[in-house]
Short mmCIF file of C-alpha atoms in Angstrom, two decimals:
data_model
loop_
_atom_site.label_atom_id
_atom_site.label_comp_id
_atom_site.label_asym_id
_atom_site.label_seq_id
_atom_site.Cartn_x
_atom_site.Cartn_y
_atom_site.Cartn_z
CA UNK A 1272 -32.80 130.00 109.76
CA UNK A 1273 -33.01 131.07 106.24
CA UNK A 1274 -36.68 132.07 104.39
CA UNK A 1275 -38.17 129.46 102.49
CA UNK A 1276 -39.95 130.67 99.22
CA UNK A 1277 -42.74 128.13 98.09
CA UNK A 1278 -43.59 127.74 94.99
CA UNK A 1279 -45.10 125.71 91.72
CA UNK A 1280 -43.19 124.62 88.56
CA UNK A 1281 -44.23 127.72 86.01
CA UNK A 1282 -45.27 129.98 89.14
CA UNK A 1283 -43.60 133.22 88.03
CA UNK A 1284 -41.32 134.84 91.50
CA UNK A 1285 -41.30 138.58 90.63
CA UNK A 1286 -39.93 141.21 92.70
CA UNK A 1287 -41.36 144.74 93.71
CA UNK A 1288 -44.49 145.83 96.29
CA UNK A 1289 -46.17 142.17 95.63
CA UNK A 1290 -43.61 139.87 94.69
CA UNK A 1291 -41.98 137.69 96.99
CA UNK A 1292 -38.38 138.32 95.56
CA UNK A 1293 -36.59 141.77 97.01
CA UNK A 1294 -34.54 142.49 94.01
CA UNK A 1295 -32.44 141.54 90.95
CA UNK A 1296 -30.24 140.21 93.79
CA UNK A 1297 -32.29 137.49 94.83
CA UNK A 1298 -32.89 136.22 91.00
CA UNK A 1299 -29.24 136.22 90.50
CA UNK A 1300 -29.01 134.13 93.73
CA UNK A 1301 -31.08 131.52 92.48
CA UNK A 1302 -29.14 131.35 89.46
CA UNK A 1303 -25.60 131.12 91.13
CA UNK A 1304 -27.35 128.27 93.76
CA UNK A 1305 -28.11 125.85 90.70
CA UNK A 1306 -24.91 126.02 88.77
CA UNK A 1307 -22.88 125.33 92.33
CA UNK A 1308 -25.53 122.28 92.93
CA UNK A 1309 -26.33 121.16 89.78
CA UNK A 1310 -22.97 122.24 88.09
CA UNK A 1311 -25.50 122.65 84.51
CA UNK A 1312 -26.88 125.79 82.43
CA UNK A 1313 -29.86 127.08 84.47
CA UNK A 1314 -31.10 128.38 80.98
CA UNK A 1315 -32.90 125.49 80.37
CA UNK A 1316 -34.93 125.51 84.12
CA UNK A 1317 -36.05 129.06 84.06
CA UNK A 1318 -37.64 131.50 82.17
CA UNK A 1319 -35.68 134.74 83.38
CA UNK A 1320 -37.34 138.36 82.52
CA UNK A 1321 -36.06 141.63 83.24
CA UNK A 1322 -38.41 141.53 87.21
CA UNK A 1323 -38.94 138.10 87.14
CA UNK A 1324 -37.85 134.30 87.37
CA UNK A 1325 -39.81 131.18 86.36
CA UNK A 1326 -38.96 127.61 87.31
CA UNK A 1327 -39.71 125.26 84.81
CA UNK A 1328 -38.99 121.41 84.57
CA UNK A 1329 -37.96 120.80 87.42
CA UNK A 1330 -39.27 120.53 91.44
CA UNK A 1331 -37.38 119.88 94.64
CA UNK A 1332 -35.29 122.27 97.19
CA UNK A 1333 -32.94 124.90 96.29
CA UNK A 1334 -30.64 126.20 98.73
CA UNK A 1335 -29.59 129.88 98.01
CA UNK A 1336 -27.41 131.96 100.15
CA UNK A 1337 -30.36 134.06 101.03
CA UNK A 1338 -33.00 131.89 101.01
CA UNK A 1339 -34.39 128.13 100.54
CA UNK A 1340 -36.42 127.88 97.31
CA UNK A 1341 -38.79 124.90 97.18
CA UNK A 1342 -40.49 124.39 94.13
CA UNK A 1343 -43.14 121.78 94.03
CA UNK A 1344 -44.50 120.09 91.16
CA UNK A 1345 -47.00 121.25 88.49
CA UNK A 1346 -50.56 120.55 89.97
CA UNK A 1347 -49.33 120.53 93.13
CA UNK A 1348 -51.03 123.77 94.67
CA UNK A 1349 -54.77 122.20 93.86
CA UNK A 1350 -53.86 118.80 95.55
CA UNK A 1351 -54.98 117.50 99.13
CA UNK A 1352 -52.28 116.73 101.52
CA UNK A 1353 -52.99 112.59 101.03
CA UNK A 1354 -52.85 113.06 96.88
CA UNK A 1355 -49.82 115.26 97.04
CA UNK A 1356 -47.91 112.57 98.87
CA UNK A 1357 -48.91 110.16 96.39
CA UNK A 1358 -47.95 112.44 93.55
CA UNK A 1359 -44.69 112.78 95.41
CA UNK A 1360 -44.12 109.03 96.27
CA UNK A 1361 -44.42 108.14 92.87
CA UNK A 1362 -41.90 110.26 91.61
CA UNK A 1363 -39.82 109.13 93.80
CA UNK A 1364 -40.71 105.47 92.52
CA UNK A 1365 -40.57 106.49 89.13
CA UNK A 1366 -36.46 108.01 89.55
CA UNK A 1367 -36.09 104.37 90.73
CA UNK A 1368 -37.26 102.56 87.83
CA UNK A 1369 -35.89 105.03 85.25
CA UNK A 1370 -32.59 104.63 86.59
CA UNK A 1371 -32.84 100.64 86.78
CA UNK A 1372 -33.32 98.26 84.09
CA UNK A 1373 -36.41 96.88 85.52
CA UNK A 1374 -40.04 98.53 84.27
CA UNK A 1375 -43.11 98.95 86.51
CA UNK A 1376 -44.55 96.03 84.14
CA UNK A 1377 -42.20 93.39 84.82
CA UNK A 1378 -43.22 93.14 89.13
CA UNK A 1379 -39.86 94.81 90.29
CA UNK A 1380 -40.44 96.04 93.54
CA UNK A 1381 -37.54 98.61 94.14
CA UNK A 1382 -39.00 100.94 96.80
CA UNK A 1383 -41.85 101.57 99.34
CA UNK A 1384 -43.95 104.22 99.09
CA UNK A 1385 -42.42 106.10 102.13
CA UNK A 1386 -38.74 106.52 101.07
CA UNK A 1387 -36.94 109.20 100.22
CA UNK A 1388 -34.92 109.97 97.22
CA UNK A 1389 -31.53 108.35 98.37
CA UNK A 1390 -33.39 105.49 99.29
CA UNK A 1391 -35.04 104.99 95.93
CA UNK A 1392 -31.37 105.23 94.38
CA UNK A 1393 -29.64 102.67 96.37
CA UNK A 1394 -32.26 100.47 96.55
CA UNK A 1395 -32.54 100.31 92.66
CA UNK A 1396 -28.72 100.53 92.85
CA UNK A 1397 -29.05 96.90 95.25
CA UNK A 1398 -31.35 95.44 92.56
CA UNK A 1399 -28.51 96.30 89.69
CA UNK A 1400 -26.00 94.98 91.60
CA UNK A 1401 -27.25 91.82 92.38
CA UNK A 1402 -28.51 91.07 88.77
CA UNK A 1403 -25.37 92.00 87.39
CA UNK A 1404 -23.73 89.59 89.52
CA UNK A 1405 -26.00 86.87 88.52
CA UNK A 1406 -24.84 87.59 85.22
CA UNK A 1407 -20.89 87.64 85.97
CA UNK A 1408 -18.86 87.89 89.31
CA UNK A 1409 -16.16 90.14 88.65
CA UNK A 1410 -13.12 88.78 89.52
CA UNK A 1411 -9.10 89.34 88.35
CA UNK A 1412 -6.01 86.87 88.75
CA UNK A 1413 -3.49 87.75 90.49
CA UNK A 1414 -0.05 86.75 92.16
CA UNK A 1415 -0.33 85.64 95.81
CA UNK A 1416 2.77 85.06 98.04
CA UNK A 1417 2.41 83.07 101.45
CA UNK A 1418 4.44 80.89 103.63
CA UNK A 1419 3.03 77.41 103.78
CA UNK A 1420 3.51 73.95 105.53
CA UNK A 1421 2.94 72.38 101.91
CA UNK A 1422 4.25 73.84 98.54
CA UNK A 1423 1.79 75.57 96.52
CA UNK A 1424 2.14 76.89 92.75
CA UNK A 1425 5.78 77.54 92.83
CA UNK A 1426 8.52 78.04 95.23
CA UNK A 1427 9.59 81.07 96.07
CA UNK A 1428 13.99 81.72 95.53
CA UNK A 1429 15.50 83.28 97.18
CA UNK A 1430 12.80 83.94 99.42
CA UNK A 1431 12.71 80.45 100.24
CA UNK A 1432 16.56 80.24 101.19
CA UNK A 1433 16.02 82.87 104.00
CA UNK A 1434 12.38 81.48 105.11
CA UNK A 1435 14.33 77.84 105.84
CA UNK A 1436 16.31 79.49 107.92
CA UNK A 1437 14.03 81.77 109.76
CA UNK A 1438 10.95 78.92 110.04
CA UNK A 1439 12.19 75.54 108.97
CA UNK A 1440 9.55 73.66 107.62
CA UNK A 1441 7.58 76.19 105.83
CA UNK A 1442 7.51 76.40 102.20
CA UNK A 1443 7.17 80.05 100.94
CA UNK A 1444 5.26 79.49 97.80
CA UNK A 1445 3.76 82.09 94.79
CA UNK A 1446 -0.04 81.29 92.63
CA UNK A 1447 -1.70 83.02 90.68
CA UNK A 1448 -5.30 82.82 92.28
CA UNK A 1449 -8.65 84.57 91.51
CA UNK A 1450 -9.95 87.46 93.47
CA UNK A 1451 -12.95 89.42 93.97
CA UNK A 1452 -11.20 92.06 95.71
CA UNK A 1453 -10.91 94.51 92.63
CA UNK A 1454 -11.45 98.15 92.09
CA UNK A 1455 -14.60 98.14 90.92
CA UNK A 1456 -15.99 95.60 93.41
CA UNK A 1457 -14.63 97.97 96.38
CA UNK A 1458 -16.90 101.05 94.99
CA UNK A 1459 -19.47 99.10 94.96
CA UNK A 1460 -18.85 98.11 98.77
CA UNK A 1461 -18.07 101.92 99.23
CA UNK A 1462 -21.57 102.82 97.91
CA UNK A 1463 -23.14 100.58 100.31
CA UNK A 1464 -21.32 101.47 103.44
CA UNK A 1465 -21.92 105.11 102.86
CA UNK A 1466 -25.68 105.25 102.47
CA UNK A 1467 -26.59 102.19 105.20
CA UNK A 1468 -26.29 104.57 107.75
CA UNK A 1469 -29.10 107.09 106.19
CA UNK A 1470 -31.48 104.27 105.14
CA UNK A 1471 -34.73 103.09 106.75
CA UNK A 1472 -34.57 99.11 108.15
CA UNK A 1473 -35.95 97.37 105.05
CA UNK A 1474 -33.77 99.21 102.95
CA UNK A 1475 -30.89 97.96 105.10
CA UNK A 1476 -31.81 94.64 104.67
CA UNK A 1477 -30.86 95.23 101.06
CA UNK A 1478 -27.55 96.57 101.71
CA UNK A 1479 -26.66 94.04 103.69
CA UNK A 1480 -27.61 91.22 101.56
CA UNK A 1481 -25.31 92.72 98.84
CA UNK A 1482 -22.33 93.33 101.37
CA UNK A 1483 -22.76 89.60 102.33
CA UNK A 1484 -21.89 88.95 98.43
CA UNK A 1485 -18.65 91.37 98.75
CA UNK A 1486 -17.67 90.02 101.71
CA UNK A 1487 -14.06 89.17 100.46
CA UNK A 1488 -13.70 92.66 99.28
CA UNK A 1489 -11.90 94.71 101.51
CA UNK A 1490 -13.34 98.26 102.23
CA UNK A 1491 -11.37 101.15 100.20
CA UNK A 1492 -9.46 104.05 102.31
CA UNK A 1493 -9.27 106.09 99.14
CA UNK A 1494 -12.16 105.43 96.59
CA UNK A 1495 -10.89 108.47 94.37
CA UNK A 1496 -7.58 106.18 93.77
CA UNK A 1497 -9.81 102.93 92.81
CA UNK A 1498 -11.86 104.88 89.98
CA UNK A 1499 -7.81 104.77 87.93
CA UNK A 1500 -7.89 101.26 88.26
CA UNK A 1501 -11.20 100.66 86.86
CA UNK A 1502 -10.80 98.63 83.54
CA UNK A 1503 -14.24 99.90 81.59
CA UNK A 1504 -12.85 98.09 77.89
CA UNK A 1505 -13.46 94.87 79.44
CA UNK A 1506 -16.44 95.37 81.47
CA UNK A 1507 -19.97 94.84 79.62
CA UNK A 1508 -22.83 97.22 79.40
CA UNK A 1509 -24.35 96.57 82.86
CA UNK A 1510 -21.19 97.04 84.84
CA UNK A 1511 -20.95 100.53 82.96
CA UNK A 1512 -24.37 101.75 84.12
CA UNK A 1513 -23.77 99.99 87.45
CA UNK A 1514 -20.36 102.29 87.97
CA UNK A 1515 -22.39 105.40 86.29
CA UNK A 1516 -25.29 104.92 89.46
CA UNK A 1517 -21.85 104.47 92.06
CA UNK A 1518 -20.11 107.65 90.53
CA UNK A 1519 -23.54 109.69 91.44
CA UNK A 1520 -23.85 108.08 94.34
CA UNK A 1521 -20.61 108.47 96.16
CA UNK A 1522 -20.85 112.52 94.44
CA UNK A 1523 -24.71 112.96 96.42
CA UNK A 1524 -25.10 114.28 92.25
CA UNK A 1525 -28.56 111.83 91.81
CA UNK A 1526 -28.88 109.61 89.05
CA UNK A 1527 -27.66 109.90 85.45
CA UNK A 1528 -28.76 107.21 82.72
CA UNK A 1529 -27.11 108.61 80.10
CA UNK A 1530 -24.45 110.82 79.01
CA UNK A 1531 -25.60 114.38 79.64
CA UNK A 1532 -28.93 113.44 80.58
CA UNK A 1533 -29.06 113.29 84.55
CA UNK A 1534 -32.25 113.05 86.19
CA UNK A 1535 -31.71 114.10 89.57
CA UNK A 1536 -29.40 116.36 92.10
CA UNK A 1537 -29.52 115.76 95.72
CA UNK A 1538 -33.17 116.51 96.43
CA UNK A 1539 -34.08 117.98 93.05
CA UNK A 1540 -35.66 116.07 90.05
CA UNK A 1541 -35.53 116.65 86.54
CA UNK A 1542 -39.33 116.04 86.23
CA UNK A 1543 -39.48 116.55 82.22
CA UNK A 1544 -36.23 114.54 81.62
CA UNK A 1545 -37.19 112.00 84.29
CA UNK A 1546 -41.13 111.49 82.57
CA UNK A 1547 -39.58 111.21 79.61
CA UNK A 1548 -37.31 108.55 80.47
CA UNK A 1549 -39.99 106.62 82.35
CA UNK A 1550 -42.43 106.83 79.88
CA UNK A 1551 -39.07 105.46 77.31
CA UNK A 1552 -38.77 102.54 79.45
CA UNK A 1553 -42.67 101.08 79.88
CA UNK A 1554 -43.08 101.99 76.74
CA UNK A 1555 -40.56 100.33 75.42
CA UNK A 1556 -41.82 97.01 78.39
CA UNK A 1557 -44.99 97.26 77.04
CA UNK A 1558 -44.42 96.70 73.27
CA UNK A 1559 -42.22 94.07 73.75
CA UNK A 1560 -45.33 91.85 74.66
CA UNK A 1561 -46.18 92.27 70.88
CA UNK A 1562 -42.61 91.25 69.35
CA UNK A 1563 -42.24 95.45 69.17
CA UNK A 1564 -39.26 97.28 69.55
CA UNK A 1565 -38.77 101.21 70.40
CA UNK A 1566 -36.18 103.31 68.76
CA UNK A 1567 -35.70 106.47 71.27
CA UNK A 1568 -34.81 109.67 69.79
CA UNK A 1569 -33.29 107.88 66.70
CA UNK A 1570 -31.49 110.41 64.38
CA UNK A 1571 -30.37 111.03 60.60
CA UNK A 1572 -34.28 111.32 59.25
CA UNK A 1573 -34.20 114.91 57.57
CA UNK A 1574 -37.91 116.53 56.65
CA UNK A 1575 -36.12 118.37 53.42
CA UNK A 1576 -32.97 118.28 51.46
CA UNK A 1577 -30.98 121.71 49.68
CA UNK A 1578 -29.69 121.85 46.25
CA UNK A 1579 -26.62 119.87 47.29
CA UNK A 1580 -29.14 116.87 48.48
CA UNK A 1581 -27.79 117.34 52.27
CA UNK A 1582 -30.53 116.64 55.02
CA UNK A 1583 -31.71 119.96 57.01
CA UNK A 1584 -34.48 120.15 59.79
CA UNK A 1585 -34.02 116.37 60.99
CA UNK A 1586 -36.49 115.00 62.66
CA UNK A 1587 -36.29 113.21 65.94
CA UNK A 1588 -38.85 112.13 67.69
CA UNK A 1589 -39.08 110.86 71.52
CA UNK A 1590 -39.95 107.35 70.64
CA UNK A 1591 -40.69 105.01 67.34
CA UNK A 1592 -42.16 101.68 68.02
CA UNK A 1593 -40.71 99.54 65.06
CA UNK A 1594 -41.96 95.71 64.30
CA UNK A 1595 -39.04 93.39 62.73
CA UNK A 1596 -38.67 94.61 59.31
CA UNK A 1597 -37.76 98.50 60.63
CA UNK A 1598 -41.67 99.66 60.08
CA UNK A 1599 -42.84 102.41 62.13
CA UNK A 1600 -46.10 101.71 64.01
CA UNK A 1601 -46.72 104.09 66.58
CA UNK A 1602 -44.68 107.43 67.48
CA UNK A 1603 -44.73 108.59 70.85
CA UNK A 1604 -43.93 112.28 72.03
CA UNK A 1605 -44.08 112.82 75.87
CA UNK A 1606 -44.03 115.96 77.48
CA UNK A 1607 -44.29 116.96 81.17
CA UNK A 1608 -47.23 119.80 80.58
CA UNK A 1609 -50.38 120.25 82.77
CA UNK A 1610 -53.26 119.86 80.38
CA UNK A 1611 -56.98 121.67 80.92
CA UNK A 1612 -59.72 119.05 79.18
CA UNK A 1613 -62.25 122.20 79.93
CA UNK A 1614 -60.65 124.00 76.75
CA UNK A 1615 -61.49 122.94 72.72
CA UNK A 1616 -58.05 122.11 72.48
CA UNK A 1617 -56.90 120.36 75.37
CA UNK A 1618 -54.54 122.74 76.42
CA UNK A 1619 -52.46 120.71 73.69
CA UNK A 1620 -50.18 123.51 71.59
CA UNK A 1621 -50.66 123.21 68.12
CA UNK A 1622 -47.18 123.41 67.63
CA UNK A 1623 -47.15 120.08 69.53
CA UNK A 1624 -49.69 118.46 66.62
CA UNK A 1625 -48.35 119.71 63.68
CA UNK A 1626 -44.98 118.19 64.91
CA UNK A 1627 -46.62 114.91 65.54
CA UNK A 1628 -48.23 114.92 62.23
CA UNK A 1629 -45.19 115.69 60.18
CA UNK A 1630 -43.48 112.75 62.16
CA UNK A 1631 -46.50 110.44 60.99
CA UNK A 1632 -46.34 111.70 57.56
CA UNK A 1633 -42.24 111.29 57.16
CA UNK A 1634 -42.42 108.07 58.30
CA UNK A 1635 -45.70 106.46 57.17
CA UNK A 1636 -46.84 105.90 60.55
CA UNK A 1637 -50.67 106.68 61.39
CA UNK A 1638 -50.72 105.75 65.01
CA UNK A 1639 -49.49 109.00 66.82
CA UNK A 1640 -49.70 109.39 70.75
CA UNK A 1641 -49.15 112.66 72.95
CA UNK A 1642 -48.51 111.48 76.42
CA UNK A 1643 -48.90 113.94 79.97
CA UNK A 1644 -48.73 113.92 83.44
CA UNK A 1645 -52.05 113.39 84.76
CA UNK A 1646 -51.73 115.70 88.18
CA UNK A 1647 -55.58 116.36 88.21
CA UNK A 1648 -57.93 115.72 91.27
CA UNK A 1649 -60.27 114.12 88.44
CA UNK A 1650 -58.35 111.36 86.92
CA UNK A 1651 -54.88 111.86 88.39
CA UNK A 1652 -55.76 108.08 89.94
CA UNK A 1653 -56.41 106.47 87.00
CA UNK A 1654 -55.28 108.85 84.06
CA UNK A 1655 -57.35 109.65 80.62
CA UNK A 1656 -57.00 108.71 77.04
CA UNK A 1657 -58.66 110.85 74.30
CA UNK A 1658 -58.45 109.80 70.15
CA UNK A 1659 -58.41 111.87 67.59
CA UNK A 1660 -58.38 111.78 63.61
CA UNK A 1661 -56.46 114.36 61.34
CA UNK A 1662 -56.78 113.94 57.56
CA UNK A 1663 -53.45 115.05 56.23
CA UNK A 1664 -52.91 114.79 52.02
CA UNK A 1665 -55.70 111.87 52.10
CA UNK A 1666 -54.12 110.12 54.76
CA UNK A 1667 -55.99 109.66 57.95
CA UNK A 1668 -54.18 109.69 61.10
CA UNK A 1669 -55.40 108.79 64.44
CA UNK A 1670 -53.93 111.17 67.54
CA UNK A 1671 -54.34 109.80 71.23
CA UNK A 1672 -53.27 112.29 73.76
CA UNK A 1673 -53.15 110.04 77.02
CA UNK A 1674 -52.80 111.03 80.28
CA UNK A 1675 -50.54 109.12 82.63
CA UNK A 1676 -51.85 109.27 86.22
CA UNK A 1677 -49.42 110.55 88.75
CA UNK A 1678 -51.83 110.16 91.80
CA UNK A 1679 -52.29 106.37 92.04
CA UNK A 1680 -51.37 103.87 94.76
CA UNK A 1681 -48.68 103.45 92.96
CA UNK A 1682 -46.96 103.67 89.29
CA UNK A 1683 -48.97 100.14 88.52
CA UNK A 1684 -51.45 102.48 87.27
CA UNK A 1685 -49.24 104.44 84.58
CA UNK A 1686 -48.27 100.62 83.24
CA UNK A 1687 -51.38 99.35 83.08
CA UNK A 1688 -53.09 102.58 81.59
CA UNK A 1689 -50.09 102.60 78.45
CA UNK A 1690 -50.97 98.76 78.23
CA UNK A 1691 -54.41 99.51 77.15
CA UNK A 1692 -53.87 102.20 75.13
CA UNK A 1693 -51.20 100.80 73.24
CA UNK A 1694 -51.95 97.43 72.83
CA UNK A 1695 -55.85 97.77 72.08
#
């Protein structure tokens, strides 16, 4: 059995008398292990110095050839056994959601608290499937050929010549008919008969209620052939997504929303990519009460211009929250950083508020919100909202840095918590 090497997210592994790492080896090790899994840049998920190497952004198991690295989540190390399970639970939960098009706010129940990451995929994966279906059945016309006591469509010549003779009396006939035995239908059956076997009984349940729906779909021998037949310029938006969750599915790669932005592999999670979608998506639930509308990460604003009156340093921030005539009323950054309410600042960077401010300013918005994890014993349960107000050039802006809790029952809280801090 290999070592296993626990650790935190930002917990520098060093190597010499006290670390817990033998050698440059072992950092190069690590680094090899998550471009073979995760096939990205490990630039972005550790800080690497010349004795040392520093997870960051993201938590879950990482199997090395020398050793199993498991690094937990930020906050984890000061949690009880009960909270970190909760903490864990929900991100499973909240992988789920983000890579649905349901929000915590609208009652979508995709997962119980006890499942594991697979589980929260295909069961969100179930729910997709059977809305899109609701929506449109895919189906395709094609030619069907059959001998028949009664004509049907056309007969068949010469076919029919020989069939008199063979069986007199039958009528081989040719239809077009309408089928729902199509590529993309038999990945989606594919998807379901290769994780029913690793599920838990209610998530079964699931699966089979969507295989009832494909039951005319016969089961693919080769699913790498049916991903060339796929026609994507005629399916809509939903399908897209839907065959985005079955290509990550049938690779074990996680869930990717969007292009280049993939929130999980296998057994790790993305945590700042995956907060930030979540936090996108209730956002965006929550708002839409009001008539509101969120632009994420919306590009082509530019803080100055050069002699030649071409945009440099654009700004693009994580969310706007626009009414009907394009006005900005709130902007939203979210990062996944432990905060320490002990210290005069927060344990906010200032970096992080003069960026928020020059967001409000650009785009005469005075509503500006910092939103965090809330991983703390204190209010991990129910999370923590604290306003500020900056004067900037005679303008007075009000800052909220709000703490999502990441140790409730469930992700209800997180919803309800943005609910009252945006809306009141």
């Amino acid at each position: 059995m290999k070592p296993l090497i626990r650790c935190k997210e930002w917990t520098k592994l060093s190597y010499g008398p006290t670390g817990r790492l033998r050698g440059l080896d072992d950092i190069a090790c690590i680094l090899q292990a998550w471009k073979r899994e995760t096939r990205s840049d490990p630039g972005p998920y550790f800080d690497v110095a010349p004795s040392s190497i520093t997870p960051k952004f993201w938590s879950g198991t990482l199997e090395t050839s020398k050793f199993r690295l498991e690094v937990a989540p930020m906050g984890a190390d000061a949690l009880s056994e009960e909270q970190f399970t909760k903490l864990d639970s929900n991100l499973t939960a909240m992988l789920a959601y983000a890579s649905s098009s349901n929000s915590v706010s609208s009652g979508a129940t995709l997962l119980s608290y006890h499942g594991n990451r697979h589980e929260a995929l295909i069961s969100a994966f179930c729910l997709e499937l059977q809305l899109a279906r609701r929506k449109l059945v895919l189906r395709r016309y094609v030619t069907k050929q059959e001998s028949l006591n009664a004509p049907r469509g056309r007969i068949a010549f010469p076919r029919q010549c020989y069939e008199s003779i063979r069986r007199p009396g039958m009528i081989a006939s040719e239809w077009v008919a309408l089928t729902e035995d199509i590529a993309e239908n038999r990945i989606f059956k594919a998807v379901l008969n290769l994780y029913r076997p690793r599920c838990s009984a209610g998530i079964r349940a699931k699966i089979d209620a969507c295989a009832a729906e494909l039951d005319s779909v016969v089961l693919s021998s080769d699913i790498a052939n049916e991903w060339t037949r796929v026609r994507r310029d005629r399916l809509p938006d939903y399908y897209l997504s839907l065959l985005k969750l079955s290509e990550a599915l049938i690779d074990e790669r996680g869930s990717g929303t969007l292009s280049g932005d993939t929130l999980a592999v296998g057994e790790i999670i993305f945590t700042s990519r995956l907060f930030e979608k979540f936090i996108s998506k209730e956002v965006a639930a929550v708002v839409s009460a009001k008539g509101l509308v969120t632009n994420a990460q919306s590009r082509g604003t530019f803080l100055c211009q050069d002699n030649a009156n071409t945009g440099i340093f654009e700004l693009i921030p994580d969310m706007r929250v626009v009414d009907s005539l394009g006005r900005t009323k709130m902007i939203l950054d979210a990062k996944w950083k432990e905060l320490d309410h002990s210290t005069k600042n927060r344990g906010v960077k200032r970096e992080d508020i003069y960026q928020l401010l020059t967001y409000g300013s650009k785009y005469e918005c005075k509503k500006l919100y910092l939103i965090y994890p809330d991983v703390s014993v204190k209010t991990g349960a129910g999370g923590h909202c604290e306003k500020f107000s900056a004067t900037l050039a005679n303008d007075v802006y009000e800052i909220a840095i709000v703490r999502v809790p990441m140790l409730g029952t469930s992700l209800g809280a997180a919803s309800k918590l943005l609910d009252q801090v945006l809306m009141n």
